[in-house]
mmCIF file of C-alpha atoms and ligand atoms in Angstrom:
data_model
loop_
_atom_site.group_PDB
_atom_site.id
_atom_site.type_symbol
_atom_site.label_atom_id
_atom_site.label_comp_id
_atom_site.label_asym_id
_atom_site.label_seq_id
_atom_site.Cartn_x
_atom_site.Cartn_y
_atom_site.Cartn_z
ATOM 1 C CA MET X 1 -2.810 -19.788 -11.407
ATOM 2 C CA PRO X 2 -5.640 -18.378 -9.430
ATOM 3 C CA ALA X 3 -5.354 -14.753 -8.707
ATOM 4 C CA ARG X 4 -3.680 -13.027 -5.743
ATOM 5 C CA ILE X 5 -6.551 -11.893 -3.548
ATOM 6 C CA LEU X 6 -5.880 -8.423 -1.830
ATOM 7 C CA SER X 7 -7.808 -8.300 1.636
ATOM 8 C CA GLY X 8 -9.541 -5.110 2.164
ATOM 9 C CA ILE X 9 -9.853 -5.958 5.746
ATOM 10 C CA ALA X 10 -6.111 -6.443 6.385
ATOM 11 C CA ILE X 11 -5.516 -3.027 4.694
ATOM 12 C CA ARG X 12 -8.237 -1.452 6.798
ATOM 13 C CA ASP X 13 -6.590 -2.780 9.868
ATOM 14 C CA GLN X 14 -3.435 -1.047 8.779
ATOM 15 C CA ILE X 15 -5.032 2.230 8.192
ATOM 16 C CA TYR X 16 -6.869 1.977 11.523
ATOM 17 C CA ALA X 17 -3.608 1.246 13.190
ATOM 18 C CA GLU X 18 -2.222 4.461 12.042
ATOM 19 C CA LEU X 19 -5.294 6.570 12.549
ATOM 20 C CA THR X 20 -5.277 5.437 16.159
ATOM 21 C CA GLN X 21 -1.839 6.969 16.579
ATOM 22 C CA GLU X 22 -2.773 10.172 14.825
ATOM 23 C CA ILE X 23 -6.032 10.483 17.166
ATOM 24 C CA ALA X 24 -4.013 9.747 20.072
ATOM 25 C CA ASP X 25 -1.692 12.825 19.133
ATOM 26 C CA LEU X 26 -4.634 14.915 18.575
ATOM 27 C CA SER X 27 -5.992 13.939 21.812
ATOM 28 C CA GLY X 28 -2.924 15.029 23.444
ATOM 29 C CA ALA X 29 -3.469 18.564 21.888
ATOM 30 C CA GLY X 30 -7.049 18.473 23.128
ATOM 31 C CA ILE X 31 -8.768 17.793 19.930
ATOM 32 C CA ARG X 32 -11.440 15.054 19.396
ATOM 33 C CA PRO X 33 -12.089 14.616 15.781
ATOM 34 C CA GLY X 34 -16.162 14.234 15.308
ATOM 35 C CA LEU X 35 -18.313 13.355 12.381
ATOM 36 C CA ALA X 36 -22.098 14.131 12.024
ATOM 37 C CA ALA X 37 -24.108 11.756 9.913
ATOM 38 C CA ILE X 38 -27.549 12.670 8.558
ATOM 39 C CA LEU X 39 -29.695 9.774 7.739
ATOM 40 C CA VAL X 40 -33.139 11.065 6.101
ATOM 41 C CA GLY X 41 -36.129 8.495 6.567
ATOM 42 C CA GLU X 42 -35.955 4.872 6.898
ATOM 43 C CA ASN X 43 -34.031 3.442 3.892
ATOM 44 C CA ALA X 44 -32.913 0.038 5.363
ATOM 45 C CA ALA X 45 -29.666 -0.254 3.410
ATOM 46 C CA SER X 46 -28.750 3.362 4.440
ATOM 47 C CA GLN X 47 -29.622 2.737 7.984
ATOM 48 C CA ILE X 48 -26.993 -0.361 7.815
ATOM 49 C CA TYR X 49 -24.312 1.847 6.315
ATOM 50 C CA VAL X 50 -24.845 4.687 8.834
ATOM 51 C CA ARG X 51 -24.576 2.372 11.636
ATOM 52 C CA SER X 52 -21.443 1.016 10.426
ATOM 53 C CA LYS X 53 -19.940 4.532 10.056
ATOM 54 C CA ILE X 54 -20.718 5.320 13.640
ATOM 55 C CA ALA X 55 -19.549 2.131 14.905
ATOM 56 C CA ALA X 56 -16.278 2.838 13.222
ATOM 57 C CA CYS X 57 -16.289 6.326 15.098
ATOM 58 C CA GLU X 58 -16.911 4.635 18.200
ATOM 59 C CA GLN X 59 -14.287 1.941 17.653
ATOM 60 C CA LEU X 60 -11.619 4.742 16.914
ATOM 61 C CA GLY X 61 -12.579 6.913 19.678
ATOM 62 C CA LEU X 62 -13.900 9.860 17.368
ATOM 63 C CA GLY X 63 -16.807 11.953 18.345
ATOM 64 C CA SER X 64 -19.949 11.078 16.407
ATOM 65 C CA TRP X 65 -23.624 12.161 15.999
ATOM 66 C CA GLN X 66 -26.733 10.759 14.040
ATOM 67 C CA LEU X 67 -29.410 12.913 12.926
ATOM 68 C CA THR X 68 -32.431 11.206 11.782
ATOM 69 C CA PRO X 69 -35.026 13.632 10.057
ATOM 70 C CA PRO X 70 -38.266 12.191 8.683
ATOM 71 C CA ALA X 71 -38.537 11.217 5.145
ATOM 72 C CA THR X 72 -40.857 14.010 4.604
ATOM 73 C CA ILE X 73 -38.261 16.609 5.326
ATOM 74 C CA THR X 74 -38.139 19.781 2.851
ATOM 75 C CA THR X 75 -34.761 20.934 1.258
ATOM 76 C CA GLU X 76 -35.145 24.038 3.084
ATOM 77 C CA GLU X 77 -35.309 22.034 6.519
ATOM 78 C CA LEU X 78 -32.299 19.873 5.669
ATOM 79 C CA LEU X 79 -30.527 23.004 4.294
ATOM 80 C CA ALA X 80 -30.943 24.605 7.784
ATOM 81 C CA LEU X 81 -29.679 21.226 9.342
ATOM 82 C CA VAL X 82 -26.552 21.567 7.564
ATOM 83 C CA ALA X 83 -26.141 25.127 8.121
ATOM 84 C CA GLU X 84 -26.477 24.271 11.789
ATOM 85 C CA LEU X 85 -23.693 21.665 11.697
ATOM 86 C CA ASN X 86 -21.402 23.784 9.553
ATOM 87 C CA ALA X 87 -21.420 26.241 12.374
ATOM 88 C CA ARG X 88 -20.495 23.972 15.157
ATOM 89 C CA ASP X 89 -16.885 23.791 16.171
ATOM 90 C CA ASP X 90 -17.121 20.210 17.617
ATOM 91 C CA VAL X 91 -18.184 18.708 14.150
ATOM 92 C CA ASP X 92 -15.395 18.257 11.839
ATOM 93 C CA GLY X 93 -17.081 16.114 9.397
ATOM 94 C CA ILE X 94 -20.605 16.167 7.934
ATOM 95 C CA LEU X 95 -22.069 13.107 5.911
ATOM 96 C CA VAL X 96 -25.433 13.499 4.169
ATOM 97 C CA GLN X 97 -26.345 9.793 3.548
ATOM 98 C CA LEU X 98 -27.661 9.153 -0.203
ATOM 99 C CA PRO X 99 -30.086 8.622 -1.675
ATOM 100 C CA LEU X 100 -32.379 11.516 -0.186
ATOM 101 C CA PRO X 101 -35.995 11.572 -0.778
ATOM 102 C CA ALA X 102 -37.359 12.637 -4.315
ATOM 103 C CA GLN X 103 -38.729 16.069 -2.935
ATOM 104 C CA VAL X 104 -35.275 17.230 -1.668
ATOM 105 C CA ASP X 105 -32.824 18.775 -4.175
ATOM 106 C CA THR X 106 -29.888 16.813 -3.431
ATOM 107 C CA LYS X 107 -27.352 18.863 -5.334
ATOM 108 C CA ARG X 108 -28.511 21.845 -3.426
ATOM 109 C CA VAL X 109 -27.786 20.086 -0.062
ATOM 110 C CA LEU X 110 -24.515 18.715 -0.817
ATOM 111 C CA GLU X 111 -23.242 22.097 -2.031
ATOM 112 C CA ALA X 112 -24.486 23.500 1.191
ATOM 113 C CA VAL X 113 -21.944 21.431 3.199
ATOM 114 C CA ASP X 114 -18.696 23.444 4.255
ATOM 115 C CA PRO X 115 -16.170 22.074 1.852
ATOM 116 C CA ALA X 116 -13.870 22.180 4.776
ATOM 117 C CA LYS X 117 -16.177 19.364 6.704
ATOM 118 C CA ASP X 118 -17.114 17.547 3.325
ATOM 119 C CA VAL X 119 -15.704 14.108 4.570
ATOM 120 C CA ASP X 120 -17.501 12.470 1.563
ATOM 121 C CA GLY X 121 -15.608 14.521 -1.019
ATOM 122 C CA PHE X 122 -19.030 15.271 -3.115
ATOM 123 C CA HIS X 123 -18.615 19.236 -2.744
ATOM 124 C CA PRO X 124 -17.882 20.794 -6.285
ATOM 125 C CA VAL X 125 -15.077 22.770 -4.426
ATOM 126 C CA ASN X 126 -13.455 19.281 -3.546
ATOM 127 C CA LEU X 127 -14.292 17.897 -6.764
ATOM 128 C CA GLY X 128 -12.557 20.858 -8.411
ATOM 129 C CA ARG X 129 -9.430 20.354 -6.052
ATOM 130 C CA LEU X 130 -9.242 16.872 -7.231
ATOM 131 C CA VAL X 131 -9.305 17.619 -11.002
ATOM 132 C CA SER X 132 -6.662 20.240 -10.437
ATOM 133 C CA GLY X 133 -4.494 17.780 -8.506
ATOM 134 C CA ARG X 134 -4.567 19.747 -5.137
ATOM 135 C CA ALA X 135 -4.973 17.837 -1.937
ATOM 136 C CA GLY X 136 -8.578 18.257 -0.617
ATOM 137 C CA LEU X 137 -11.035 15.591 0.864
ATOM 138 C CA VAL X 138 -11.447 12.926 -1.737
ATOM 139 C CA ALA X 139 -14.471 10.629 -2.014
ATOM 140 C CA CYS X 140 -14.231 7.553 0.243
ATOM 141 C CA THR X 141 -14.752 4.495 -2.295
ATOM 142 C CA PRO X 142 -11.996 5.894 -4.771
ATOM 143 C CA ALA X 143 -9.736 6.871 -2.207
ATOM 144 C CA GLY X 144 -9.988 3.566 -0.648
ATOM 145 C CA SER X 145 -9.322 1.831 -3.931
ATOM 146 C CA MET X 146 -6.361 3.797 -4.483
ATOM 147 C CA GLU X 147 -4.925 2.752 -1.032
ATOM 148 C CA ILE X 148 -5.331 -0.978 -1.899
ATOM 149 C CA LEU X 149 -3.495 -0.461 -5.269
ATOM 150 C CA ARG X 150 -0.734 1.393 -3.397
ATOM 151 C CA ARG X 151 -0.359 -0.627 -0.344
ATOM 152 C CA SER X 152 -0.445 -3.696 -2.599
ATOM 153 C CA SER X 153 2.669 -2.348 -4.378
ATOM 154 C CA ILE X 154 0.493 -2.419 -7.672
ATOM 155 C CA PRO X 155 2.544 -0.498 -10.352
ATOM 156 C CA MET X 156 0.162 2.369 -11.661
ATOM 157 C CA GLU X 157 2.760 4.801 -13.749
ATOM 158 C CA GLY X 158 2.374 3.981 -17.324
ATOM 159 C CA THR X 159 -0.195 1.463 -16.940
ATOM 160 C CA GLU X 160 -3.415 1.283 -19.000
ATOM 161 C CA ALA X 161 -6.311 1.651 -16.336
ATOM 162 C CA VAL X 162 -10.193 0.996 -17.455
ATOM 163 C CA VAL X 163 -12.763 2.426 -15.218
ATOM 164 C CA VAL X 164 -16.104 0.832 -15.967
ATOM 165 C CA GLY X 165 -18.678 3.181 -14.761
ATOM 166 C CA ARG X 166 -18.783 7.096 -14.661
ATOM 167 C CA SER X 167 -20.690 8.014 -11.536
ATOM 168 C CA ASP X 168 -19.845 11.038 -9.590
ATOM 169 C CA ILE X 169 -19.143 9.254 -6.591
ATOM 170 C CA VAL X 170 -16.917 6.451 -7.912
ATOM 171 C CA GLY X 171 -16.067 6.445 -11.582
ATOM 172 C CA LYS X 172 -14.981 10.043 -12.452
ATOM 173 C CA PRO X 173 -12.950 10.592 -9.059
ATOM 174 C CA MET X 174 -11.355 6.908 -9.438
ATOM 175 C CA ALA X 175 -10.269 8.078 -13.090
ATOM 176 C CA LEU X 176 -8.729 11.373 -11.867
ATOM 177 C CA LEU X 177 -6.790 9.599 -8.896
ATOM 178 C CA LEU X 178 -5.274 7.130 -11.402
ATOM 179 C CA MET X 179 -4.503 9.729 -13.987
ATOM 180 C CA HIS X 180 -2.631 11.459 -11.036
ATOM 181 C CA ALA X 181 -0.984 8.246 -10.379
ATOM 182 C CA ASN X 182 0.438 8.630 -14.134
ATOM 183 C CA ALA X 183 -1.805 5.738 -15.557
ATOM 184 C CA THR X 184 -3.577 6.063 -18.848
ATOM 185 C CA VAL X 185 -7.105 6.107 -18.168
ATOM 186 C CA THR X 186 -10.250 5.037 -20.233
ATOM 187 C CA ILE X 187 -13.594 5.576 -18.602
ATOM 188 C CA CYS X 188 -16.376 3.307 -19.939
ATOM 189 C CA HIS X 189 -20.073 3.442 -19.523
ATOM 190 C CA SER X 190 -23.292 1.886 -21.054
ATOM 191 C CA LYS X 191 -22.663 3.669 -24.453
ATOM 192 C CA THR X 192 -19.162 2.285 -24.642
ATOM 193 C CA ARG X 193 -18.636 0.536 -28.163
ATOM 194 C CA ASP X 194 -17.112 -2.935 -27.749
ATOM 195 C CA LEU X 195 -16.917 -2.888 -23.941
ATOM 196 C CA PRO X 196 -15.176 -6.286 -23.581
ATOM 197 C CA GLY X 197 -12.487 -5.303 -26.043
ATOM 198 C CA VAL X 198 -11.620 -2.069 -24.190
ATOM 199 C CA VAL X 199 -11.692 -3.972 -20.777
ATOM 200 C CA ARG X 200 -9.194 -6.524 -22.184
ATOM 201 C CA ARG X 201 -6.665 -3.512 -22.862
ATOM 202 C CA ALA X 202 -6.257 -3.117 -19.205
ATOM 203 C CA ASP X 203 -3.489 -3.502 -16.870
ATOM 204 C CA ILE X 204 -5.888 -2.286 -14.184
ATOM 205 C CA VAL X 205 -9.601 -2.618 -14.244
ATOM 206 C CA ILE X 206 -11.940 -0.850 -11.713
ATOM 207 C CA ALA X 207 -15.346 -2.273 -11.939
ATOM 208 C CA ALA X 208 -17.969 0.144 -10.700
ATOM 209 C CA ILE X 209 -21.153 -0.071 -12.631
ATOM 210 C CA GLY X 210 -23.406 -1.690 -10.170
ATOM 211 C CA ARG X 211 -24.491 -4.710 -12.142
ATOM 212 C CA ALA X 212 -23.866 -8.108 -10.658
ATOM 213 C CA ALA X 213 -21.076 -10.231 -12.156
ATOM 214 C CA MET X 214 -21.005 -8.177 -15.449
ATOM 215 C CA ILE X 215 -17.295 -8.384 -15.979
ATOM 216 C CA GLU X 216 -16.795 -11.763 -17.570
ATOM 217 C CA PRO X 217 -13.315 -13.832 -17.391
ATOM 218 C CA ASP X 218 -12.922 -13.547 -21.107
ATOM 219 C CA TRP X 219 -13.037 -9.770 -20.819
ATOM 220 C CA VAL X 220 -9.881 -9.697 -18.585
ATOM 221 C CA ARG X 221 -6.396 -9.834 -19.740
ATOM 222 C CA PRO X 222 -4.320 -12.698 -18.125
ATOM 223 C CA GLY X 223 -2.276 -11.248 -15.290
ATOM 224 C CA ALA X 224 -4.344 -7.900 -14.909
ATOM 225 C CA THR X 225 -5.305 -6.154 -11.606
ATOM 226 C CA VAL X 226 -9.085 -6.167 -11.047
ATOM 227 C CA ILE X 227 -10.739 -3.741 -8.316
ATOM 228 C CA ASP X 228 -14.245 -4.824 -7.923
ATOM 229 C CA VAL X 229 -16.113 -1.838 -6.380
ATOM 230 C CA GLY X 230 -19.681 -3.402 -6.968
ATOM 231 C CA ILE X 231 -21.663 -5.102 -4.174
ATOM 232 C CA ASN X 232 -24.937 -6.694 -5.205
ATOM 233 C CA ARG X 233 -27.319 -8.804 -3.239
ATOM 234 C CA ILE X 234 -28.426 -11.818 -5.400
ATOM 235 C CA THR X 235 -31.770 -13.192 -3.925
ATOM 236 C CA ASP X 236 -32.973 -15.061 -7.135
ATOM 237 C CA ALA X 237 -31.912 -18.708 -7.127
ATOM 238 C CA GLU X 238 -31.725 -18.967 -10.669
ATOM 239 C CA GLU X 239 -29.308 -16.031 -11.044
ATOM 240 C CA ALA X 240 -27.254 -17.279 -8.032
ATOM 241 C CA GLY X 241 -26.895 -20.645 -9.886
ATOM 242 C CA ARG X 242 -25.831 -19.029 -13.012
ATOM 243 C CA ILE X 243 -23.253 -17.200 -11.563
ATOM 244 C CA PHE X 244 -21.874 -19.441 -9.127
ATOM 245 C CA THR X 245 -22.066 -22.785 -10.891
ATOM 246 C CA ASN X 246 -18.509 -23.628 -9.960
ATOM 247 C CA PHE X 247 -18.592 -22.065 -6.718
ATOM 248 C CA PRO X 248 -20.260 -24.793 -4.239
ATOM 249 C CA ALA X 249 -19.398 -22.882 -1.277
ATOM 250 C CA LYS X 250 -21.239 -19.798 -2.516
ATOM 251 C CA LEU X 251 -24.270 -22.105 -3.375
ATOM 252 C CA ALA X 252 -24.434 -23.315 0.055
ATOM 253 C CA GLN X 253 -24.203 -19.845 1.571
ATOM 254 C CA PHE X 254 -27.209 -18.930 -0.906
ATOM 255 C CA LYS X 255 -29.307 -22.048 0.231
ATOM 256 C CA GLU X 256 -28.671 -21.288 3.910
ATOM 257 C CA LYS X 257 -29.404 -17.471 3.862
ATOM 258 C CA GLY X 258 -31.572 -17.053 0.980
ATOM 259 C CA PHE X 259 -29.108 -14.543 -0.613
ATOM 260 C CA VAL X 260 -25.612 -14.089 -1.525
ATOM 261 C CA LEU X 261 -23.233 -11.171 -2.167
ATOM 262 C CA VAL X 262 -21.426 -10.705 -5.493
ATOM 263 C CA GLY X 263 -19.353 -7.747 -7.082
ATOM 264 C CA ASP X 264 -19.446 -6.386 -10.415
ATOM 265 C CA VAL X 265 -17.063 -8.806 -11.372
ATOM 266 C CA HIS X 266 -17.989 -12.591 -12.182
ATOM 267 C CA PRO X 267 -16.118 -14.813 -9.627
ATOM 268 C CA GLY X 268 -14.465 -16.694 -12.474
ATOM 269 C CA VAL X 269 -12.415 -13.781 -13.243
ATOM 270 C CA ALA X 270 -10.106 -14.962 -10.347
ATOM 271 C CA GLU X 271 -8.741 -17.770 -12.800
ATOM 272 C CA VAL X 272 -7.510 -15.257 -15.256
ATOM 273 C CA ALA X 273 -6.415 -11.882 -13.278
ATOM 274 C CA GLY X 274 -3.271 -11.635 -11.586
ATOM 275 C CA THR X 275 -4.709 -9.682 -8.576
ATOM 276 C CA MET X 276 -8.105 -9.193 -7.470
ATOM 277 C CA THR X 277 -10.120 -7.837 -4.615
ATOM 278 C CA PRO X 278 -12.851 -10.127 -3.174
ATOM 279 C CA VAL X 279 -16.776 -9.167 -2.612
ATOM 280 C CA PRO X 280 -17.210 -8.936 0.476
ATOM 281 C CA GLY X 281 -14.257 -7.812 2.096
ATOM 282 C CA GLY X 282 -12.404 -6.021 -0.575
ATOM 283 C CA VAL X 283 -13.144 -2.248 -1.415
ATOM 284 C CA GLY X 284 -16.092 -1.998 1.303
ATOM 285 C CA PRO X 285 -13.862 -1.951 4.532
ATOM 286 C CA LEU X 286 -11.748 0.647 2.801
ATOM 287 C CA THR X 287 -14.641 3.011 2.079
ATOM 288 C CA ILE X 288 -15.433 3.446 5.992
ATOM 289 C CA ALA X 289 -11.557 3.715 6.872
ATOM 290 C CA MET X 290 -11.262 6.551 4.340
ATOM 291 C CA LEU X 291 -14.456 8.344 5.930
ATOM 292 C CA MET X 292 -12.561 7.988 9.235
ATOM 293 C CA SER X 293 -9.330 9.205 7.593
ATOM 294 C CA ASN X 294 -10.978 11.854 5.989
ATOM 295 C CA THR X 295 -12.689 13.104 9.319
ATOM 296 C CA VAL X 296 -9.315 13.025 11.179
ATOM 297 C CA LYS X 297 -7.674 15.130 8.137
ATOM 298 C CA ALA X 298 -10.595 17.559 8.317
ATOM 299 C CA ALA X 299 -9.994 18.129 12.020
ATOM 300 C CA ARG X 300 -6.544 18.721 11.630
ATOM 301 C CA GLN X 301 -6.861 20.906 8.388
ATOM 302 C CA ARG X 302 -9.401 23.028 10.138
ATOM 303 C CA ARG X 303 -7.356 23.579 13.120
ATOM 304 C CA ALA X 304 -4.438 24.459 11.094
ATOM 305 C CA GLN X 305 -6.376 26.930 9.194
ATOM 306 C CA GLU X 306 -7.875 28.451 12.327
ATOM 307 C CA GLN X 307 -4.318 28.921 13.661
ATOM 308 C CA ALA X 308 -2.847 30.383 10.650
ATOM 309 C CA PRO X 309 -3.679 33.686 11.303
ATOM 310 C CA SER X 310 -2.287 34.111 14.802
ATOM 311 C CA SER X 311 0.803 32.108 14.055
ATOM 312 C CA ALA X 312 1.420 34.272 10.827
ATOM 313 C CA HIS X 313 1.060 37.490 13.100
ATOM 314 C CA ARG X 314 3.464 35.772 15.726
ATOM 315 C CA ASN X 315 5.978 34.704 13.131
ATOM 316 C CA GLY X 316 5.693 37.350 10.729
ATOM 317 C CA LYS X 317 4.884 34.974 7.998
ATOM 318 C CA THR X 318 2.177 32.701 6.846
ATOM 319 C CA THR X 319 2.398 29.090 8.272
ATOM 320 C CA GLY X 320 -0.221 26.857 9.267
ATOM 321 C CA ALA X 321 -2.414 25.365 6.354
ATOM 322 C CA ALA X 322 0.698 25.304 4.205
ATOM 323 C CA ALA X 323 2.502 23.186 6.902
ATOM 324 C CA VAL X 324 -0.608 20.667 7.107
ATOM 325 C CA LYS X 325 0.544 17.045 6.828
ATOM 326 C CA ARG X 326 -1.306 14.959 4.253
HETATM 327 N N1 GUN D 1 -24.916 6.051 -0.506
HETATM 328 C C1 GUN D 1 -24.117 5.078 -1.242
HETATM 329 N N2 GUN D 1 -22.826 5.359 -1.104
HETATM 330 C C2 GUN D 1 -22.608 6.719 -0.382
HETATM 331 C C3 GUN D 1 -21.291 7.334 0.271
HETATM 332 O O1 GUN D 1 -20.328 6.953 -0.024
HETATM 333 N N3 GUN D 1 -21.472 8.399 0.800
HETATM 334 C C4 GUN D 1 -23.082 8.749 1.218
HETATM 335 N N4 GUN D 1 -23.132 9.999 1.724
HETATM 336 N N5 GUN D 1 -24.283 8.024 0.793
HETATM 337 C C5 GUN D 1 -23.796 7.115 0.098
#
């Protein structure tokens, strides 16, 4: 029986409906959450991503600013830009689109972002909060993958979860989130011995390696849930022919457009898995939805923190941050 396909678009729409209500409530209180995106240079993929993020802000009625310094920017200049955004009261979220040019010290820049405005969840303070299980701003792609699992009622407690890929942005935070959901988590990487054998143990597979169609059908335990985080653009006809031998619609798409998108999971896995996310239209839409959600959350939490001293003074006790809804 073919896998149940989990539409990220439907789940994104659900999240947007909830956010719309929350944004309206904040607006009633005179608050308009705002996101500032720094896009350095002219990287075509980054331009597309940032455009989609700004469009999502506009769709939801959030404030948005796009800053586009040249590719020749120095670390010091970028640090100054981040400091300016940290200081601005109308900016709730700051996003530095990666990758940055080689001359820029990426770690220093990411660490300069105010953790309260770090809507990408890349700052060591937010990573540390995630490690210790305290609510902070969580990286958008892993957070979105968890939303798919939760909102599709996929059981996690007590299951074997295998995360393929150990990046700071996806693999590591994903493993922590699954562990906090009481799954037994294995992280695999390029040096893992018998990778197919390890993946075959999993009730839940998270594919986040960045290699087209790498997870083969015979790696997957029948009935498993497979979350495909990868998005790879195939422009080579031979490769497209190999991956999509039994998928004439995809081959027709390749012929028409000259490229086709595929995840890190081979499309044939849909015949083995119980549940699977598609590419495109799976995890991708959730990444931006969680960025919007983090921006709203950052706005709420920052206001709550600002109000905490005065309300504590008024009530004679500490309120505010502790009362923040998550
Ligand atoms: N580059 C690729 N993915 C991301 C992301 O999620 N956030 C940022 N800032 N840059 C990226």
